[in-house]
Amino acid sequence: MKIRVLGTAAGGGSPQWNCSCVQCARARRAGPPSWRTQDSLAVSGTGDTWYLVNASPDVRAQILLAPELTPRPGTRETPLRGVLLSSAELDHTIGLAVLREGAPLNVYAPPAVIGALSSAFPLRDVLAPYADHRWHAVEPGDPLRLDERLVVTAVSLGDKRPRYARGLPGRDWVVAYSIEDEVTGRRLVYAPNLASWPEEFDKAAAGADVLIADGTFWSDDELRRATRTPPRTAPTPPRATVMGHLPVAGPGGVGERLAALPGGRRLLTHLNNTNPLLDATSDQSLALASSSVEVAADGMVLEL
Ligand code: MLT
Ligand code: MN
Ligand code: ZN
């Protein structure tokens, strides 16, 4: 299995267009090589055909920077065959609107996510006259064959809905994807949004050769502390856990959970632009480095 990490930032990217918090200001000073696009991954069994996990608003730039995703000679010969959606969040779906221009694409998502994209955020219907997107419902626990080598299984991560979809029914609003290469027997688990750490997910994570998990916030109150510039008129920003992200630090945090898993490589993605892990010299980065957990990077290539 071939993997290219396309983006590793949470919604807004790093730096964020309207922000000069400590981390955004540092990223601007460091310049474009240090910048991070919004989380997405490209995966392939053979290297001939590719699938994205999530379609970020940055997908066009991400594809242009990925040699594996260069169109073959001809006019519409993209090796991209489909997109798996792990949630209906804007930062995971808006890229579908960028992927038009006549290439047929398979879109895989849990029924609740397809429901949201056919109602509260009707991307599916809006795009129908522009793009040949073929939608497929993914049920957690039901293995799905992607190509001649890759089999993917969704693992439910619960019912955390996007803000725009608060009133909508359904379950399995957020999933992780466990992707296995039948030839090498090796397995990737991708989980950029972890509101909790369910038992089923723990089982899927335990034997993974590579696990890439939610590293949005270092601490639960990070957003309110990083964006607090008195006098304050704006509403107090929510806690990480309220936003659907277990923090990395602390008891039961993603860092501790990852470090406790047997074997395999463990990486963090979907980092918010306020996260001190974006600064490799911060105390938090040094603390993480002493565990076996890494921070994923845009453009990172892995082979399993
Ligand atoms: C999230 O990951 O919690 C969402 O994408 C939030 C957002 O970007 O507004
Ligand atoms: Mn997000
Ligand atoms: Zn910022």
mmCIF file of C-alpha atoms and ligand atoms in Angstrom:
data_model
loop_
_atom_site.group_PDB
_atom_site.id
_atom_site.type_symbol
_atom_site.label_atom_id
_atom_site.label_comp_id
_atom_site.label_asym_id
_atom_site.label_seq_id
_atom_site.Cartn_x
_atom_site.Cartn_y
_atom_site.Cartn_z
ATOM 1 C CA MET A 1 0.000 0.000 0.000
ATOM 2 C CA LYS A 2 1.225 3.447 -0.914
ATOM 3 C CA ILE A 3 0.183 6.432 1.156
ATOM 4 C CA ARG A 4 0.738 10.127 0.675
ATOM 5 C CA VAL A 5 -0.324 12.463 3.465
ATOM 6 C CA LEU A 6 -1.726 15.448 1.577
ATOM 7 C CA GLY A 7 -2.681 17.759 4.430
ATOM 8 C CA THR A 8 -2.362 17.743 8.214
ATOM 9 C CA ALA A 9 -4.123 20.879 9.495
ATOM 10 C CA ALA A 10 -7.606 21.298 10.941
ATOM 11 C CA GLY A 11 -10.206 23.568 9.332
ATOM 12 C CA GLY A 12 -8.599 26.893 8.415
ATOM 13 C CA GLY A 13 -5.132 25.431 7.811
ATOM 14 C CA SER A 14 -1.908 26.794 9.232
ATOM 15 C CA PRO A 15 -1.515 29.726 9.159
ATOM 16 C CA GLN A 16 -5.180 30.646 9.089
ATOM 17 C CA TRP A 17 -6.059 33.534 6.745
ATOM 18 C CA ASN A 18 -7.515 35.810 9.446
ATOM 19 C CA CYS A 19 -5.332 34.901 12.409
ATOM 20 C CA SER A 20 -2.130 36.161 13.980
ATOM 21 C CA CYS A 21 -2.170 34.055 17.120
ATOM 22 C CA VAL A 22 1.282 33.020 18.330
ATOM 23 C CA GLN A 23 1.378 29.924 16.087
ATOM 24 C CA CYS A 24 -0.076 31.599 12.978
ATOM 25 C CA ALA A 25 2.367 34.515 13.305
ATOM 26 C CA ARG A 26 5.254 32.046 13.705
ATOM 27 C CA ALA A 27 4.121 30.078 10.632
ATOM 28 C CA ARG A 28 3.936 33.279 8.564
ATOM 29 C CA ARG A 29 7.466 34.219 9.598
ATOM 30 C CA ALA A 30 8.728 30.707 8.745
ATOM 31 C CA GLY A 31 7.113 30.895 5.297
ATOM 32 C CA PRO A 32 5.323 28.500 2.922
ATOM 33 C CA PRO A 33 7.476 25.369 3.471
ATOM 34 C CA SER A 34 6.214 25.293 7.081
ATOM 35 C CA TRP A 35 2.566 25.793 6.156
ATOM 36 C CA ARG A 36 -0.003 23.028 6.479
ATOM 37 C CA THR A 37 -3.057 22.376 4.337
ATOM 38 C CA GLN A 38 -6.319 20.897 5.626
ATOM 39 C CA ASP A 39 -6.271 17.195 6.400
ATOM 40 C CA SER A 40 -6.454 14.664 3.609
ATOM 41 C CA LEU A 41 -4.707 11.470 2.614
ATOM 42 C CA ALA A 42 -4.143 9.655 -0.697
ATOM 43 C CA VAL A 43 -3.917 5.870 -0.706
ATOM 44 C CA SER A 44 -3.309 3.209 -3.352
ATOM 45 C CA GLY A 45 -2.770 -0.557 -3.477
ATOM 46 C CA THR A 46 -0.772 -0.793 -6.685
ATOM 47 C CA GLY A 47 0.149 2.835 -7.333
ATOM 48 C CA ASP A 48 -1.965 2.850 -10.532
ATOM 49 C CA THR A 49 -5.235 4.034 -9.060
ATOM 50 C CA TRP A 50 -5.679 6.270 -6.014
ATOM 51 C CA TYR A 51 -8.306 7.180 -3.440
ATOM 52 C CA LEU A 52 -8.502 10.216 -1.188
ATOM 53 C CA VAL A 53 -9.692 10.125 2.378
ATOM 54 C CA ASN A 54 -11.543 13.455 2.643
ATOM 55 C CA ALA A 55 -11.743 16.238 0.088
ATOM 56 C CA SER A 56 -10.300 19.340 1.702
ATOM 57 C CA PRO A 57 -10.779 22.898 0.442
ATOM 58 C CA ASP A 58 -7.057 22.679 -0.475
ATOM 59 C CA VAL A 59 -7.467 19.618 -2.706
ATOM 60 C CA ARG A 60 -6.423 21.280 -5.954
ATOM 61 C CA ALA A 61 -3.059 22.418 -4.563
ATOM 62 C CA GLN A 62 -2.626 19.069 -2.802
ATOM 63 C CA ILE A 63 -3.111 17.131 -6.068
ATOM 64 C CA LEU A 64 -0.752 19.444 -7.966
ATOM 65 C CA LEU A 65 1.965 18.798 -5.378
ATOM 66 C CA ALA A 66 1.531 14.983 -5.395
ATOM 67 C CA PRO A 67 3.441 13.324 -8.265
ATOM 68 C CA GLU A 68 1.371 10.139 -7.811
ATOM 69 C CA LEU A 69 -1.789 12.053 -8.671
ATOM 70 C CA THR A 70 -0.461 13.609 -11.903
ATOM 71 C CA PRO A 71 -2.850 12.858 -14.781
ATOM 72 C CA ARG A 72 -1.549 10.295 -17.277
ATOM 73 C CA PRO A 73 -1.057 11.406 -20.919
ATOM 74 C CA GLY A 74 -4.383 12.423 -22.417
ATOM 75 C CA THR A 75 -6.981 14.905 -21.249
ATOM 76 C CA ARG A 76 -8.931 13.407 -18.323
ATOM 77 C CA GLU A 77 -6.666 10.522 -17.317
ATOM 78 C CA THR A 78 -6.510 11.114 -13.584
ATOM 79 C CA PRO A 79 -5.398 8.150 -11.470
ATOM 80 C CA LEU A 80 -7.881 9.342 -8.827
ATOM 81 C CA ARG A 81 -10.828 6.956 -8.635
ATOM 82 C CA GLY A 82 -12.660 8.054 -5.545
ATOM 83 C CA VAL A 83 -12.976 9.862 -2.237
ATOM 84 C CA LEU A 84 -13.845 8.379 1.162
ATOM 85 C CA LEU A 85 -15.447 10.860 3.552
ATOM 86 C CA SER A 86 -14.778 10.412 7.273
ATOM 87 C CA SER A 87 -17.287 13.111 8.236
ATOM 88 C CA ALA A 88 -19.602 15.716 6.709
ATOM 89 C CA GLU A 89 -17.519 18.599 8.122
ATOM 90 C CA LEU A 90 -16.833 21.481 5.741
ATOM 91 C CA ASP A 91 -13.065 20.904 5.848
ATOM 92 C CA HIS A 92 -13.611 17.297 4.690
ATOM 93 C CA THR A 93 -16.200 17.868 1.973
ATOM 94 C CA ILE A 94 -15.780 21.254 0.280
ATOM 95 C CA GLY A 95 -13.044 19.784 -1.934
ATOM 96 C CA LEU A 96 -15.714 17.747 -3.734
ATOM 97 C CA ALA A 97 -16.826 21.017 -5.314
ATOM 98 C CA VAL A 98 -13.278 21.472 -6.600
ATOM 99 C CA LEU A 99 -13.151 17.977 -8.134
ATOM 100 C CA ARG A 100 -15.418 18.623 -11.138
ATOM 101 C CA GLU A 101 -14.176 18.935 -14.724
ATOM 102 C CA GLY A 102 -15.479 15.656 -16.059
ATOM 103 C CA ALA A 103 -13.641 12.893 -14.230
ATOM 104 C CA PRO A 104 -15.971 10.237 -12.799
ATOM 105 C CA LEU A 105 -15.354 9.791 -9.077
ATOM 106 C CA ASN A 106 -16.776 7.375 -6.542
ATOM 107 C CA VAL A 107 -17.703 9.036 -3.257
ATOM 108 C CA TYR A 108 -17.975 6.753 -0.223
ATOM 109 C CA ALA A 109 -19.528 7.940 3.043
ATOM 110 C CA PRO A 110 -21.750 6.781 5.915
ATOM 111 C CA PRO A 111 -25.492 7.244 5.230
ATOM 112 C CA ALA A 112 -25.794 10.165 7.688
ATOM 113 C CA VAL A 113 -23.020 12.033 5.861
ATOM 114 C CA ILE A 114 -24.647 11.408 2.465
ATOM 115 C CA GLY A 115 -27.932 12.580 4.031
ATOM 116 C CA ALA A 116 -26.380 15.863 5.187
ATOM 117 C CA LEU A 117 -24.795 16.441 1.773
ATOM 118 C CA SER A 118 -28.213 15.893 0.190
ATOM 119 C CA SER A 119 -30.096 18.244 2.555
ATOM 120 C CA ALA A 120 -28.581 20.778 4.998
ATOM 121 C CA PHE A 121 -25.463 21.179 2.804
ATOM 122 C CA PRO A 122 -26.750 19.960 -0.581
ATOM 123 C CA LEU A 123 -23.361 19.536 -2.238
ATOM 124 C CA ARG A 124 -24.448 16.301 -3.901
ATOM 125 C CA ASP A 125 -27.364 17.906 -5.728
ATOM 126 C CA VAL A 126 -25.523 21.140 -6.512
ATOM 127 C CA LEU A 127 -22.651 19.208 -8.084
ATOM 128 C CA ALA A 128 -24.770 16.712 -10.028
ATOM 129 C CA PRO A 129 -24.945 18.863 -13.206
ATOM 130 C CA TYR A 130 -21.179 19.568 -13.029
ATOM 131 C CA ALA A 131 -19.514 16.335 -11.995
ATOM 132 C CA ASP A 132 -19.948 12.599 -12.468
ATOM 133 C CA HIS A 133 -19.830 11.719 -8.762
ATOM 134 C CA ARG A 134 -21.184 8.288 -7.873
ATOM 135 C CA TRP A 135 -22.267 8.030 -4.261
ATOM 136 C CA HIS A 136 -21.914 4.861 -2.188
ATOM 137 C CA ALA A 137 -23.132 4.333 1.381
ATOM 138 C CA VAL A 138 -20.544 2.846 3.733
ATOM 139 C CA GLU A 139 -21.813 0.909 6.741
ATOM 140 C CA PRO A 140 -19.383 0.583 9.664
ATOM 141 C CA GLY A 141 -18.151 -2.994 9.923
ATOM 142 C CA ASP A 142 -18.932 -3.902 6.277
ATOM 143 C CA PRO A 143 -15.668 -4.364 4.344
ATOM 144 C CA LEU A 144 -15.535 -2.631 0.974
ATOM 145 C CA ARG A 145 -13.096 -3.458 -1.827
ATOM 146 C CA LEU A 146 -11.416 -0.369 -3.289
ATOM 147 C CA ASP A 147 -9.044 -1.924 -5.821
ATOM 148 C CA GLU A 148 -7.480 -5.332 -6.397
ATOM 149 C CA ARG A 149 -5.466 -5.026 -3.165
ATOM 150 C CA LEU A 150 -7.178 -2.630 -0.783
ATOM 151 C CA VAL A 151 -10.108 -3.473 1.451
ATOM 152 C CA VAL A 152 -11.508 -0.689 3.623
ATOM 153 C CA THR A 153 -13.728 -0.948 6.697
ATOM 154 C CA ALA A 154 -15.308 2.026 8.442
ATOM 155 C CA VAL A 155 -15.329 2.146 12.240
ATOM 156 C CA SER A 156 -18.010 4.309 13.848
ATOM 157 C CA LEU A 157 -16.742 7.166 16.010
ATOM 158 C CA GLY A 158 -20.171 8.364 17.053
ATOM 159 C CA ASP A 159 -22.779 10.966 16.321
ATOM 160 C CA LYS A 160 -20.902 14.280 16.480
ATOM 161 C CA ARG A 161 -22.634 16.279 13.755
ATOM 162 C CA PRO A 162 -21.235 19.311 11.978
ATOM 163 C CA ARG A 163 -22.639 22.586 13.313
ATOM 164 C CA TYR A 164 -24.782 23.058 10.196
ATOM 165 C CA ALA A 165 -26.358 19.595 10.672
ATOM 166 C CA ARG A 166 -27.298 19.788 14.355
ATOM 167 C CA GLY A 167 -30.982 18.932 13.863
ATOM 168 C CA LEU A 168 -30.459 16.045 11.442
ATOM 169 C CA PRO A 169 -31.187 12.410 12.331
ATOM 170 C CA GLY A 170 -28.844 9.448 11.935
ATOM 171 C CA ARG A 171 -25.835 7.792 13.531
ATOM 172 C CA ASP A 172 -22.225 7.198 12.437
ATOM 173 C CA TRP A 173 -21.624 10.862 11.635
ATOM 174 C CA VAL A 174 -17.891 10.394 12.069
ATOM 175 C CA VAL A 175 -15.928 7.303 11.128
ATOM 176 C CA ALA A 176 -12.355 6.111 11.022
ATOM 177 C CA TYR A 177 -11.197 4.090 8.014
ATOM 178 C CA SER A 178 -9.189 0.919 8.434
ATOM 179 C CA ILE A 179 -7.518 0.151 5.103
ATOM 180 C CA GLU A 180 -5.838 -3.213 4.586
ATOM 181 C CA ASP A 181 -3.553 -4.314 1.768
ATOM 182 C CA GLU A 182 -4.412 -7.949 1.083
ATOM 183 C CA VAL A 183 -1.049 -8.582 -0.584
ATOM 184 C CA THR A 184 1.226 -7.320 2.192
ATOM 185 C CA GLY A 185 -1.288 -7.953 4.998
ATOM 186 C CA ARG A 186 -0.513 -4.521 6.397
ATOM 187 C CA ARG A 187 -3.062 -2.012 7.619
ATOM 188 C CA LEU A 188 -3.546 1.738 7.958
ATOM 189 C CA VAL A 189 -6.090 3.381 10.262
ATOM 190 C CA TYR A 190 -7.021 7.005 9.595
ATOM 191 C CA ALA A 191 -9.069 8.887 12.204
ATOM 192 C CA PRO A 192 -8.763 12.682 11.916
ATOM 193 C CA ASN A 193 -11.751 13.375 14.250
ATOM 194 C CA LEU A 194 -11.946 11.630 17.613
ATOM 195 C CA ALA A 195 -14.681 12.963 19.899
ATOM 196 C CA SER A 196 -14.190 9.849 22.009
ATOM 197 C CA TRP A 197 -12.200 6.613 21.853
ATOM 198 C CA PRO A 198 -14.835 3.862 21.467
ATOM 199 C CA GLU A 199 -14.058 0.212 22.202
ATOM 200 C CA GLU A 200 -14.462 -0.752 18.514
ATOM 201 C CA PHE A 201 -11.961 1.901 17.531
ATOM 202 C CA ASP A 202 -9.490 0.710 20.149
ATOM 203 C CA LYS A 203 -9.652 -2.774 18.617
ATOM 204 C CA ALA A 204 -9.101 -1.445 15.092
ATOM 205 C CA ALA A 205 -6.261 0.800 16.254
ATOM 206 C CA ALA A 206 -4.479 -1.886 18.260
ATOM 207 C CA GLY A 207 -3.150 -3.957 15.357
ATOM 208 C CA ALA A 208 -2.621 -1.151 12.852
ATOM 209 C CA ASP A 209 0.794 -0.831 11.225
ATOM 210 C CA VAL A 210 0.202 2.913 10.860
ATOM 211 C CA LEU A 211 -2.369 4.892 12.811
ATOM 212 C CA ILE A 212 -2.963 8.527 11.948
ATOM 213 C CA ALA A 213 -5.224 10.138 14.541
ATOM 214 C CA ASP A 214 -6.810 13.386 15.683
ATOM 215 C CA GLY A 215 -4.226 15.849 17.016
ATOM 216 C CA THR A 216 -6.404 18.964 16.693
ATOM 217 C CA PHE A 217 -5.734 20.471 20.119
ATOM 218 C CA TRP A 218 -2.979 19.918 22.648
ATOM 219 C CA SER A 219 -5.256 20.895 25.549
ATOM 220 C CA ASP A 220 -8.991 21.194 26.137
ATOM 221 C CA ASP A 221 -8.985 24.988 26.649
ATOM 222 C CA GLU A 222 -6.380 25.753 23.972
ATOM 223 C CA LEU A 223 -8.683 27.652 21.605
ATOM 224 C CA ARG A 224 -10.021 30.007 24.271
ATOM 225 C CA ARG A 225 -6.545 30.693 25.631
ATOM 226 C CA ALA A 226 -4.869 31.196 22.243
ATOM 227 C CA THR A 227 -7.560 33.507 20.887
ATOM 228 C CA ARG A 228 -8.116 35.542 24.044
ATOM 229 C CA THR A 229 -7.244 39.164 23.250
ATOM 230 C CA PRO A 230 -8.933 41.513 25.749
ATOM 231 C CA PRO A 231 -11.171 43.462 25.611
ATOM 232 C CA ARG A 232 -13.261 40.552 24.380
ATOM 233 C CA THR A 233 -16.549 41.020 22.598
ATOM 234 C CA ALA A 234 -16.724 37.734 20.684
ATOM 235 C CA PRO A 235 -18.297 34.660 22.326
ATOM 236 C CA THR A 236 -15.905 32.451 24.291
ATOM 237 C CA PRO A 237 -14.509 29.780 21.942
ATOM 238 C CA PRO A 238 -15.590 26.240 22.821
ATOM 239 C CA ARG A 239 -13.513 23.581 24.522
ATOM 240 C CA ALA A 240 -11.836 20.899 22.377
ATOM 241 C CA THR A 241 -14.103 18.165 23.745
ATOM 242 C CA VAL A 242 -17.225 20.215 22.936
ATOM 243 C CA MET A 243 -15.912 20.651 19.375
ATOM 244 C CA GLY A 244 -15.563 16.863 19.005
ATOM 245 C CA HIS A 245 -11.827 16.498 19.582
ATOM 246 C CA LEU A 246 -10.171 14.651 22.444
ATOM 247 C CA PRO A 247 -7.131 16.738 23.373
ATOM 248 C CA VAL A 248 -3.673 15.216 22.899
ATOM 249 C CA ALA A 249 -2.473 15.925 26.450
ATOM 250 C CA GLY A 250 -3.737 14.676 29.765
ATOM 251 C CA PRO A 251 -5.259 11.477 31.128
ATOM 252 C CA GLY A 252 -7.308 9.685 28.462
ATOM 253 C CA GLY A 253 -5.924 12.082 25.824
ATOM 254 C CA VAL A 254 -4.979 10.967 22.330
ATOM 255 C CA GLY A 255 -1.245 11.088 23.173
ATOM 256 C CA GLU A 256 -1.646 8.670 26.069
ATOM 257 C CA ARG A 257 -3.976 6.414 24.055
ATOM 258 C CA LEU A 258 -1.578 6.235 21.126
ATOM 259 C CA ALA A 259 1.453 5.606 23.301
ATOM 260 C CA ALA A 260 -0.386 2.702 24.981
ATOM 261 C CA LEU A 261 -1.045 0.863 21.709
ATOM 262 C CA PRO A 262 1.180 -2.111 20.908
ATOM 263 C CA GLY A 263 3.569 -1.707 17.940
ATOM 264 C CA GLY A 264 3.076 0.251 14.751
ATOM 265 C CA ARG A 265 3.733 3.836 13.836
ATOM 266 C CA ARG A 266 1.457 6.452 15.399
ATOM 267 C CA LEU A 267 1.016 9.942 14.021
ATOM 268 C CA LEU A 268 -1.139 13.006 14.681
ATOM 269 C CA THR A 269 -2.996 14.995 12.033
ATOM 270 C CA HIS A 270 -5.766 17.655 11.756
ATOM 271 C CA LEU A 271 -3.703 20.038 13.914
ATOM 272 C CA ASN A 272 -5.427 23.317 14.669
ATOM 273 C CA ASN A 273 -3.360 26.425 13.958
ATOM 274 C CA THR A 274 -3.278 27.181 17.703
ATOM 275 C CA ASN A 275 -1.639 23.837 18.581
ATOM 276 C CA PRO A 276 1.823 24.226 20.187
ATOM 277 C CA LEU A 277 2.864 20.971 18.437
ATOM 278 C CA LEU A 278 3.146 23.070 15.256
ATOM 279 C CA ASP A 279 6.316 24.518 16.793
ATOM 280 C CA ALA A 280 8.893 21.721 16.826
ATOM 281 C CA THR A 281 10.812 23.513 19.601
ATOM 282 C CA SER A 282 7.871 23.944 22.009
ATOM 283 C CA ASP A 283 7.820 22.150 25.375
ATOM 284 C CA GLN A 284 4.810 20.200 24.150
ATOM 285 C CA SER A 285 6.693 18.983 21.048
ATOM 286 C CA LEU A 286 9.609 17.923 23.217
ATOM 287 C CA ALA A 287 7.231 16.065 25.539
ATOM 288 C CA LEU A 288 5.629 14.285 22.576
ATOM 289 C CA ALA A 289 9.025 13.371 21.145
ATOM 290 C CA SER A 290 9.815 11.467 24.344
ATOM 291 C CA SER A 291 6.823 9.197 23.629
ATOM 292 C CA SER A 292 6.605 7.189 20.431
ATOM 293 C CA VAL A 293 4.035 9.505 18.854
ATOM 294 C CA GLU A 294 4.888 11.661 15.824
ATOM 295 C CA VAL A 295 3.287 14.645 14.133
ATOM 296 C CA ALA A 296 2.430 13.884 10.493
ATOM 297 C CA ALA A 297 3.633 16.321 7.830
ATOM 298 C CA ASP A 298 2.122 17.495 4.553
ATOM 299 C CA GLY A 299 3.683 15.510 1.710
ATOM 300 C CA MET A 300 4.792 12.607 3.925
ATOM 301 C CA VAL A 301 5.024 9.307 2.013
ATOM 302 C CA LEU A 302 4.525 5.919 3.672
ATOM 303 C CA GLU A 303 4.604 2.411 2.251
ATOM 304 C CA LEU A 304 2.938 -0.558 3.903
HETATM 305 C C1 MLT B 1 -13.948 20.129 13.227
HETATM 306 O O1 MLT B 1 -13.040 19.371 12.869
HETATM 307 O O2 MLT B 1 -14.302 20.191 14.410
HETATM 308 C C2 MLT B 1 -14.626 20.977 12.231
HETATM 309 O O3 MLT B 1 -14.041 20.850 10.985
HETATM 310 C C3 MLT B 1 -14.779 22.342 12.751
HETATM 311 C C4 MLT B 1 -14.651 23.445 11.759
HETATM 312 O O4 MLT B 1 -13.748 23.445 10.908
HETATM 313 O O5 MLT B 1 -15.437 24.397 11.841
HETATM 314 MN MN MN B 2 -12.163 19.636 10.969
HETATM 315 ZN ZN ZN B 3 -4.025 31.244 14.641
#
